[in-house]
Coordinates of C-alpha atoms in Angstrom, one line a residue:
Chain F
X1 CA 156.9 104.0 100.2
X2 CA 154.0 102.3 98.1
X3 CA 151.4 104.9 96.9
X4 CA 147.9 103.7 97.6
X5 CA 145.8 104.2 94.4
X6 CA 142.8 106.2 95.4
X7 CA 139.7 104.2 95.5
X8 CA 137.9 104.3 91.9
X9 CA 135.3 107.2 91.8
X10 CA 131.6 105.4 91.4
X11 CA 129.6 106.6 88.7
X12 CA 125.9 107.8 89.7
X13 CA 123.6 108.6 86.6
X14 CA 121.0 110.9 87.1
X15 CA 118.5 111.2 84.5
X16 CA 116.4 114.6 84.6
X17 CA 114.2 116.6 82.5
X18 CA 114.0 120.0 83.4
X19 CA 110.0 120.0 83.3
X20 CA 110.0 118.2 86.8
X21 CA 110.1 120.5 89.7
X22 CA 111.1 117.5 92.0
X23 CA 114.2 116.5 89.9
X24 CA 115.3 121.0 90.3
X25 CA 115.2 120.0 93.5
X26 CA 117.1 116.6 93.6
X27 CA 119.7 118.2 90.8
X28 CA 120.7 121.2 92.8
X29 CA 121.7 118.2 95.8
X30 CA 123.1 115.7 93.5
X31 CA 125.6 118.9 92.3
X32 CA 126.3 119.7 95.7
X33 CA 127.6 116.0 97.0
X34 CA 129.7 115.6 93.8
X35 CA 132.0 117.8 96.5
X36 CA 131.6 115.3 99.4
X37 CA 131.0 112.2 97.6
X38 CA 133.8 110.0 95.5
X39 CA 131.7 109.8 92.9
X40 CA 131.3 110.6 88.8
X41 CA 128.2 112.1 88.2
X42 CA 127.1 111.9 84.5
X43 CA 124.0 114.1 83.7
X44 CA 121.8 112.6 81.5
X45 CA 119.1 115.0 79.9
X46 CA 116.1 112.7 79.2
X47 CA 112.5 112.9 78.0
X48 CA 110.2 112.7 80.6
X49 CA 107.0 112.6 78.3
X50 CA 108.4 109.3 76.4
X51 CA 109.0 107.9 79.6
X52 CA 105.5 108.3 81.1
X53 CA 104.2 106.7 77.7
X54 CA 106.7 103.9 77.4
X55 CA 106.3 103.2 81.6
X56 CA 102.6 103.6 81.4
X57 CA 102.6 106.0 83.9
X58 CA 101.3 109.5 84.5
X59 CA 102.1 112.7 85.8
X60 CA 101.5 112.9 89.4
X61 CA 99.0 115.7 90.1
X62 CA 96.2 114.5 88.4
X63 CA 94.7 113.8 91.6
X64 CA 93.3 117.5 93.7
X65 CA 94.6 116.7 96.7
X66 CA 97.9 115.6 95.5
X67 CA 98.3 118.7 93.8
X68 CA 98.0 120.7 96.2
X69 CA 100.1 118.9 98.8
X70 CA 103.0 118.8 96.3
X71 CA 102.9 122.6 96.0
X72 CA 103.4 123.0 100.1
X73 CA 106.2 120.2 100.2
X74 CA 108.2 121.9 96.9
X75 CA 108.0 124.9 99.1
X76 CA 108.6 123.7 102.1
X77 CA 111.6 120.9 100.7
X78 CA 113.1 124.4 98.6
X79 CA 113.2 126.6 101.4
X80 CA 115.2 124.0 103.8
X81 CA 117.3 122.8 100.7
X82 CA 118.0 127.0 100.0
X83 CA 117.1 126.0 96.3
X84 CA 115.4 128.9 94.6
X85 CA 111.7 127.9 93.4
X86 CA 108.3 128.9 92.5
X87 CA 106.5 127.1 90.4
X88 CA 105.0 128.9 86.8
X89 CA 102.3 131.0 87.0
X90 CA 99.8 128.6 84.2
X91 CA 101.3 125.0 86.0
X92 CA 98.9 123.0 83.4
X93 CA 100.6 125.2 80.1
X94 CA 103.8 125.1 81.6
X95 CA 104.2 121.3 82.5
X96 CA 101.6 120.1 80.2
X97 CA 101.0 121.7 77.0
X98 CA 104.2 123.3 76.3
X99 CA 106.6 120.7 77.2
X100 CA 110.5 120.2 76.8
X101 CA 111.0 118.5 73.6
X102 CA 113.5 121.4 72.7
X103 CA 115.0 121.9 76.0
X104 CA 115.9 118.2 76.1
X105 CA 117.3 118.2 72.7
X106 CA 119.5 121.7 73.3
X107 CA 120.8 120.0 76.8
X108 CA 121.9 116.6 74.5
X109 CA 123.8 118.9 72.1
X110 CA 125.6 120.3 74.5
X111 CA 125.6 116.6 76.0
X112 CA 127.2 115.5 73.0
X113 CA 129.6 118.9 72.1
X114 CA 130.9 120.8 75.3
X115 CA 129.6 119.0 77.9
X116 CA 131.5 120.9 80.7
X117 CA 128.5 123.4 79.9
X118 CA 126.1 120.9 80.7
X119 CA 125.8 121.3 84.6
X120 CA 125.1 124.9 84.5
X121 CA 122.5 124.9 81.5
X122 CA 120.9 122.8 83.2
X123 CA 121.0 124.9 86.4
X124 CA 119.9 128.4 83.9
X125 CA 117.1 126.1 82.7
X126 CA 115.3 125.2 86.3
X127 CA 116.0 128.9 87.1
X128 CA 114.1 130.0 83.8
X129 CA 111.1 127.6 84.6
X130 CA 110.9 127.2 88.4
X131 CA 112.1 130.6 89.8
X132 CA 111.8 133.1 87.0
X133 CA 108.0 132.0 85.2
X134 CA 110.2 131.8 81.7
X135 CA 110.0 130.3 79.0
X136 CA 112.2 127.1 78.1
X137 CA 110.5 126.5 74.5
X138 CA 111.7 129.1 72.4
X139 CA 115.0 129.5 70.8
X140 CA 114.9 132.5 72.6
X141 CA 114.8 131.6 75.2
X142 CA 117.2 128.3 75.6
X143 CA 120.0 131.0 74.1
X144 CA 119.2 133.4 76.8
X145 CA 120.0 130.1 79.1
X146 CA 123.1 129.1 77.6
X147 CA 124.8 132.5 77.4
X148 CA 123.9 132.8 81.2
X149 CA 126.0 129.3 81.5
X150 CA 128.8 130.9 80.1
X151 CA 128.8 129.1 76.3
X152 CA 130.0 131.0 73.8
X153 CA 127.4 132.8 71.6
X154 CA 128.5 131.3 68.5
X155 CA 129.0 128.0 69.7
X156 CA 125.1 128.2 71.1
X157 CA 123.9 129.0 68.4
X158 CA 125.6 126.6 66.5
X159 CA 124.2 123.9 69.2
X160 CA 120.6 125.5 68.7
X161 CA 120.5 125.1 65.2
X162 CA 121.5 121.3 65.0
X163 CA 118.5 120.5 67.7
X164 CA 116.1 118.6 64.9
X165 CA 119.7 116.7 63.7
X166 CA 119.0 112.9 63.4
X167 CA 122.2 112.4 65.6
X168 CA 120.8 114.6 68.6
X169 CA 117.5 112.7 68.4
X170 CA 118.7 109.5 68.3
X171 CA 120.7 110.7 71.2
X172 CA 118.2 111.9 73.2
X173 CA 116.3 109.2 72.6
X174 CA 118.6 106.5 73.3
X175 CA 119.5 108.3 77.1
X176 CA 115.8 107.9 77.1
X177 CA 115.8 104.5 76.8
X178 CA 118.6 103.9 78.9
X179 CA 116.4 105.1 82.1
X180 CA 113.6 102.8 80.6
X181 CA 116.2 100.1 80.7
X182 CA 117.0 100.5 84.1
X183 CA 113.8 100.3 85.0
X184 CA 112.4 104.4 85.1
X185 CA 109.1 105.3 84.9
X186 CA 109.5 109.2 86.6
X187 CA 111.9 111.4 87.3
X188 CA 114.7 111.8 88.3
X189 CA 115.9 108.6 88.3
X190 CA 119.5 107.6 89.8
X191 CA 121.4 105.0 89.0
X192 CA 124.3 104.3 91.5
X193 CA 126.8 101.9 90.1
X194 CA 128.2 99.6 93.1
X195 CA 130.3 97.1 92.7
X196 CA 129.6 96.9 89.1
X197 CA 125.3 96.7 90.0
X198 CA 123.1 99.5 88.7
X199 CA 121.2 100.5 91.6
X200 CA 118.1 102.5 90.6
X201 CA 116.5 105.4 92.7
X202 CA 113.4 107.2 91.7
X203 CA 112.7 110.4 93.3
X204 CA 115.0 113.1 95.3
X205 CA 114.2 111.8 98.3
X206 CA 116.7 108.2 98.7
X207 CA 120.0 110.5 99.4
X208 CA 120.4 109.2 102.7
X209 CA 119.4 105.8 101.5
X210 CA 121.9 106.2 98.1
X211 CA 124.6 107.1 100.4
X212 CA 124.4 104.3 102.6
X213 CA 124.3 101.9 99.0
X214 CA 127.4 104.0 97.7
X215 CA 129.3 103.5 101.6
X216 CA 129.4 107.0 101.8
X217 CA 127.8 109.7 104.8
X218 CA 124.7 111.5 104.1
X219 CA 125.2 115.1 105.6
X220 CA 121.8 116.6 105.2
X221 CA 120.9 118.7 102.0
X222 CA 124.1 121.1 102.7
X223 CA 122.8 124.3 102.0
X224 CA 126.6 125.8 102.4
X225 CA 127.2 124.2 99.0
X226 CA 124.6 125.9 96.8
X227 CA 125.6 126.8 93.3
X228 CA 122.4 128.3 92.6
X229 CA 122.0 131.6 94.3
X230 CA 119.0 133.1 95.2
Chain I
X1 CA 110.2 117.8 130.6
X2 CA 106.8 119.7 131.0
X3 CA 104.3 117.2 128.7
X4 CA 102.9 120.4 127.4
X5 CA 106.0 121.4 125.4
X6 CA 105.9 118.0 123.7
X7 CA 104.6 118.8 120.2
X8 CA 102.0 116.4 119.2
X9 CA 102.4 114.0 116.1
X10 CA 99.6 112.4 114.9
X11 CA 100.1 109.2 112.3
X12 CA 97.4 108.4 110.2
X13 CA 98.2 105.2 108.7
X14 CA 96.7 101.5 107.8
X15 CA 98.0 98.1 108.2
X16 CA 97.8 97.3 104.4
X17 CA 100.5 100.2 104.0
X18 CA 103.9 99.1 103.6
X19 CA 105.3 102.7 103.8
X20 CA 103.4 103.2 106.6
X21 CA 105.4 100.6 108.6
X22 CA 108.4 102.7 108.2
X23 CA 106.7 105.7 109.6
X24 CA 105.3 103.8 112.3
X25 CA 108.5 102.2 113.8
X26 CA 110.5 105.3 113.0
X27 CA 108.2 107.5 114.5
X28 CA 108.4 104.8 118.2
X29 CA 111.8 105.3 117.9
X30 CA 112.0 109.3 118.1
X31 CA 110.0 109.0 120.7
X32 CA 112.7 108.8 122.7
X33 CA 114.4 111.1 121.3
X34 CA 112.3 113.7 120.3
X35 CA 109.8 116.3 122.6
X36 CA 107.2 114.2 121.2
X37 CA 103.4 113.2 121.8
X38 CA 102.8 110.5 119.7
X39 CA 99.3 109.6 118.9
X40 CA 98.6 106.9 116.6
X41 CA 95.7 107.1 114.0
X42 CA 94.5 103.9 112.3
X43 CA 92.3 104.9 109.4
X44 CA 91.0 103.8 106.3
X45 CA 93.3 104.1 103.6
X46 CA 91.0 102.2 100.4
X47 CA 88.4 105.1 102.2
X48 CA 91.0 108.2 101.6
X49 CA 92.2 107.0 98.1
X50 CA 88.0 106.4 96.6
X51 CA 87.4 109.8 98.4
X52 CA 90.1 112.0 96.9
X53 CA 89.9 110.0 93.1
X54 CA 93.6 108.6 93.9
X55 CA 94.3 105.4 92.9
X56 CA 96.9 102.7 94.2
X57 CA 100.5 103.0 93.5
X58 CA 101.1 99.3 92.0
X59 CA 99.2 99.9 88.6
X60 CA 102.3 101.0 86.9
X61 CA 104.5 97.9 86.6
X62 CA 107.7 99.4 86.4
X63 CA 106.3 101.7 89.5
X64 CA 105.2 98.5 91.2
X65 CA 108.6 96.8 91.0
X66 CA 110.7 99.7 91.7
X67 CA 108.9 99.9 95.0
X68 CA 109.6 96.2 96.2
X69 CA 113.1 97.1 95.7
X70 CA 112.9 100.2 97.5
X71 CA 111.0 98.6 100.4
X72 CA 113.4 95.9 101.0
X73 CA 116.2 98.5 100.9
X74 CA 114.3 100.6 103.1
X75 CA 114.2 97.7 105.7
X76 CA 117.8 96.9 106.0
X77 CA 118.5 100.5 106.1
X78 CA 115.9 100.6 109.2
X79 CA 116.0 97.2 110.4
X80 CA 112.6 96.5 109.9
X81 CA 111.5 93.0 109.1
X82 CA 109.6 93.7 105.8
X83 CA 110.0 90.6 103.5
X84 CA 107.1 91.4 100.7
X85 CA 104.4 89.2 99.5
X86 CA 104.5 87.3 96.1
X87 CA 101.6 89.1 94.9
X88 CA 101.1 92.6 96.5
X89 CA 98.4 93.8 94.6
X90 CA 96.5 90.9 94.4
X91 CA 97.0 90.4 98.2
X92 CA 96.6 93.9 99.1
X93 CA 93.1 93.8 97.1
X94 CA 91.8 90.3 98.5
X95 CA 94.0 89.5 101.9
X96 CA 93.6 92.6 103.8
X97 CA 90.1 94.4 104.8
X98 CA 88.7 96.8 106.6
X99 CA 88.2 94.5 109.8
X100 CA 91.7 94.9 110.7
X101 CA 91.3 98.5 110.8
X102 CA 88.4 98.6 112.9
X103 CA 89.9 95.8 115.3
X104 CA 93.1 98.9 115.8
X105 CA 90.4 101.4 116.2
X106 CA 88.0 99.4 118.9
X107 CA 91.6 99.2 120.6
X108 CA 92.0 103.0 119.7
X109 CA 88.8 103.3 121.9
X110 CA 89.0 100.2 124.7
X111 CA 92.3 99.4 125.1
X112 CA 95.0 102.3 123.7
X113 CA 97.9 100.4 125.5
X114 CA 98.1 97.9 123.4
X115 CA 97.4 100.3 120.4
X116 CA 101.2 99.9 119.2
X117 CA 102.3 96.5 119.6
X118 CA 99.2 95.3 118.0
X119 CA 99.8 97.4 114.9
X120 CA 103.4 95.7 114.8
X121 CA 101.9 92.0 115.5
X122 CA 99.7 93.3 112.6
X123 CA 102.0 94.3 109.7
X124 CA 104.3 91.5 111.0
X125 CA 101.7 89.2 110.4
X126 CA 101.1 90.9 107.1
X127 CA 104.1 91.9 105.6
X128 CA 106.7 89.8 107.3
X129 CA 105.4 86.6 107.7
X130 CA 103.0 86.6 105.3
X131 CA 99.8 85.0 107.3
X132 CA 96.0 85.8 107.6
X133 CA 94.4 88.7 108.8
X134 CA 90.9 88.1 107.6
X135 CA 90.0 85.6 109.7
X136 CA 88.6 85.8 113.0
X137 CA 90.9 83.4 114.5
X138 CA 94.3 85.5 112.7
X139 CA 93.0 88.4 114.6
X140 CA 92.6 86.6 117.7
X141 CA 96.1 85.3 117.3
X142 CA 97.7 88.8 116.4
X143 CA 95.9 90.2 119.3
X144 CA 96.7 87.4 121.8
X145 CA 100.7 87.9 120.1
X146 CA 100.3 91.6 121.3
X147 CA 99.6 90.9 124.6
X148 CA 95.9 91.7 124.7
X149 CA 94.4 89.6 127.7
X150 CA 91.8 86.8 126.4
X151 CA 88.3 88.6 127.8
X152 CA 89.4 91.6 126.2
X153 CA 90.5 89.8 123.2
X154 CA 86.9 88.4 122.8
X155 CA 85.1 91.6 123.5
X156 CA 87.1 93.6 120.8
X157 CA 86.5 90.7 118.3
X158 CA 82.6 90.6 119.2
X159 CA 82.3 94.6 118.6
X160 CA 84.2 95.1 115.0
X161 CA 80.8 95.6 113.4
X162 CA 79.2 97.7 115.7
X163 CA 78.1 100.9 114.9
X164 CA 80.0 102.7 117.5
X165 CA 83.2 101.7 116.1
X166 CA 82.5 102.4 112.6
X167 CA 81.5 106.0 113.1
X168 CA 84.9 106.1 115.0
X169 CA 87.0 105.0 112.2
X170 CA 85.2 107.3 109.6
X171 CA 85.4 110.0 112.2
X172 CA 89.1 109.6 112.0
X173 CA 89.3 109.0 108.5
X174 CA 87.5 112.1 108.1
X175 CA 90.3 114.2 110.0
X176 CA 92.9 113.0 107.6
X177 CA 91.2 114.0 104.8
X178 CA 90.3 117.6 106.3
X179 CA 93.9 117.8 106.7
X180 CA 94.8 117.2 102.9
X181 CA 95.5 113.4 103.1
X182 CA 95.5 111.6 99.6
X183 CA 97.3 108.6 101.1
X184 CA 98.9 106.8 103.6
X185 CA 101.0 107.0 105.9
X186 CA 99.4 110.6 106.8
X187 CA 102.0 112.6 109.3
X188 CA 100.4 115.9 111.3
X189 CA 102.7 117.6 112.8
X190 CA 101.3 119.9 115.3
X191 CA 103.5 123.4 116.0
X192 CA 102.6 127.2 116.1
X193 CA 99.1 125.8 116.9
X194 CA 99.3 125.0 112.8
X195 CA 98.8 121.4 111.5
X196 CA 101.4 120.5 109.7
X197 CA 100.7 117.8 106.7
X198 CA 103.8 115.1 105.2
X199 CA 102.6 112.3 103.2
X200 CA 105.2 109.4 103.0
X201 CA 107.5 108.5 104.9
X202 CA 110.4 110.0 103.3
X203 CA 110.1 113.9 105.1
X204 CA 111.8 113.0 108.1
X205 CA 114.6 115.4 107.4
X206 CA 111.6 118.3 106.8
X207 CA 109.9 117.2 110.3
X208 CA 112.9 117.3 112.0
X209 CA 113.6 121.1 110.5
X210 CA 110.3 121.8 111.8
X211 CA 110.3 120.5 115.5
X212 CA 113.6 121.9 115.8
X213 CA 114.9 118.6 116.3
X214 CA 117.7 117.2 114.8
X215 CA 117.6 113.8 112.5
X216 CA 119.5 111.4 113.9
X217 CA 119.2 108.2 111.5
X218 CA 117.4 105.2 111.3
X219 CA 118.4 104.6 115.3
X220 CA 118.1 101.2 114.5
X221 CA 119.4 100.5 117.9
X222 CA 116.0 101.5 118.7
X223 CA 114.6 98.9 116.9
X224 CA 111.2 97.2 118.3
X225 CA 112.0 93.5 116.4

């Protein structure tokens, strides 16, 4: 008998930065079709704050009204999706003076180093800033998050102090440009490679859409599957 | 079906809205499908964005072209016959005013039968087929294309400016804002005897959870066009 090869896993991209409460959202989904879906997900830890400069682009809530609709639909997206969320206490310290400069450069050492840690710091960092009101600047703090992934202390710290490192900046900031390349100017931003064509999505919104794209069935935001529990 | 269990759905939305399309014939579809009361809303949008400091979503380039992607994608997905325009923003800014929004709401007041296939002869005309809507003869033509009988035709033209209609359209305006709207298309979801506010129309899946309905697709075979 002939054995059918298996059809080739596609590879979806996402590009995230933990400072956007949208992408926590779109993340915890992404993890859970990587179950259903034959796809290769490759996390990519970019900088959001480059990418609002080099796209010319701003933040979303600048305008009132926005604002406070975005708050309701987090909610009100996170309670269907069963993704544990609240945003920070100080929103405007949080997202826009304290940043994730670090955080991004942590998550691209590990990136680069032991990268099967990568999913779940991730996951520790969303928990830290959008369900616990914690810090995600201090090296404190992003140890505290990669300890509760299960990486090695040493090996953390190790990680942490190689951050400012020429090669994990250039890293970071080539993933950075990769998004810009493709086209990002928010986040997240998914790329879905079809039949060798980089399709771009902005937003965690497109699944159903994406999963028509990849010829694959959108099942809702599968709540069953949650790694992240509350 | 008792038409007081229907839960009313109220879509703010304005012709010059792409997204809004989307909404619009989604929304007709689950009609059908849904314990529905569907009440259409044509309001100001260039109104809604001045009033709540918002500006339009095209004046970050890699924004504006992501978003004709999307939109085309979004109408295979849906079946919608969305084709674009070769300059949106200029178009959107010059080829579209506020006449075509108070034509929909003298209809809103005069005629509300022909509310919904004039908003589709509308955004066809707009953003399928790329003709004029400024003119009073493109809006005779849309509203002839709808089905609107000629008399009637000529009486909704002759009243655009009047005050009556004006008041109406900020009136309605007005009630999207006071529900939170910062843009278009504006869904209001009524259950609990709460308003319920979605902006985009990308929260189907939400809605749905909170009608107690189930989402069933695009139900293209559903499709108006």
């Amino acid at each position: 008998t002939s054995k059918m090869a298996a059809p080739a896993r596609k590879t979806v991209e996402f590009f995230y930065d933990v400072l956007s409460p949208y992408t926590w959202l779109g993340f915890e989904i992404m993890c859970r079709y990587q179950q259903k879906w034959n796809i290769d997900l490759k996390l990519r830890p970019f900088y959001l704050a480059g990418v609002f400069k080099s796209s010319d682009n701003r933040p979303p809530a600048m305008v009132p009204a926005k604002s406070q609709y975005m708050g309701r639909d987090l909610w009100r997206l996170a309670d269907m999706y069963k993704v544990p969320f609240k945003l920070p206490s100080n929103v405007i310290e949080v997202l826009f003076i304290k940043g994730s400069l670090n955080a991004g450069r942590f998550l691209t050492a590990v990136d680069m180093n032991c990268d099967q840690y990568l999913e779940e710091l991730t996951r520790q960092l969303f928990l830290r800033i959008f369900y616990r009101d914690e810090d995600i600047t201090e090296p404190a703090s992003l140890l505290s998050a990669a300890m509760k992934a299960g990486i090695p202390e040493d090996l953390a710290k190790q990680l942490l102090s190689t951050i400012k490192d020429q090669t994990v900046k250039d890293r970071f900031q080539q993933t950075t440009q990769a998004a810009l390349d493709y086209g990002a100017f928010g986040a997240p931003t998914i790329v879905a490679h079809v039949d060798g064509k980089p399709k771009m999505f902005f937003g965690s919104d497109r699944f159903e859409l994406m999963a028509h794209m990849l010829g694959e069935k959108w099942h809702g935001p599968l709540p069953e599957l949650a790694k992240a529990k509350i | 079906m008792a038409d007081a269990d229907k839960k009313v759905i109220e879509l703010f939305y304005d012709t010059i809205s792409p997204y809004s399309w989307i909404a619009f014939e989604v929304l007709c579809r689950y009609r059908s499908r849904w314990n529905i009361d569907l009440r259409l809303r044509p309001f100001s949008l260039a109104a809604v964005v001045t009033e709540t400091g918002n500006s339009p979503p095209g004046r970050v380039p890699a924004k504006l072209k992501w978003m004709g992607k999307d939109l085309m994608r979004q109408a295979y997905f849906y079946k919608i016959p969305f084709r674009g325009r070769k300059d949106p923003n200029n178009d959107m800014a010059n080829k579209h005013n506020i006449n075509v929004m108070l034509l929909l709401t003298a209809v809103t007041m005069d005629c509300p039968q022909h509310l919904e296939s004039l908003t589709r002869e509308l955004w066809l005309r707009f953003w399928s087929r790329e003709e004029d809507i400024t003119q009073p003869a493109s809006l005779e033509a849309a509203a002839t294309a709808a089905g609107i009988p000629a008399d009637q035709t000529a009486a909704l033209l002759a009243k655009l400016q009047d005050q009556t209609v004006k008041a109406r359209l900020t009136k309605t305006t007005q009630e999207a804002l006071r529900h939170g709207a910062f843009g278009a298309p504006t869904i209001v979801a009524h259950v609990g005897g709460k308003p319920h506010m979605y902006w985009g129309s990308d929260r189907f899946l939400l809605i749905a959870d909170l009608l107690g309905e189930e989402w069933l697709g695009p139900l293209t075979e559903l499709a108006h066009l």
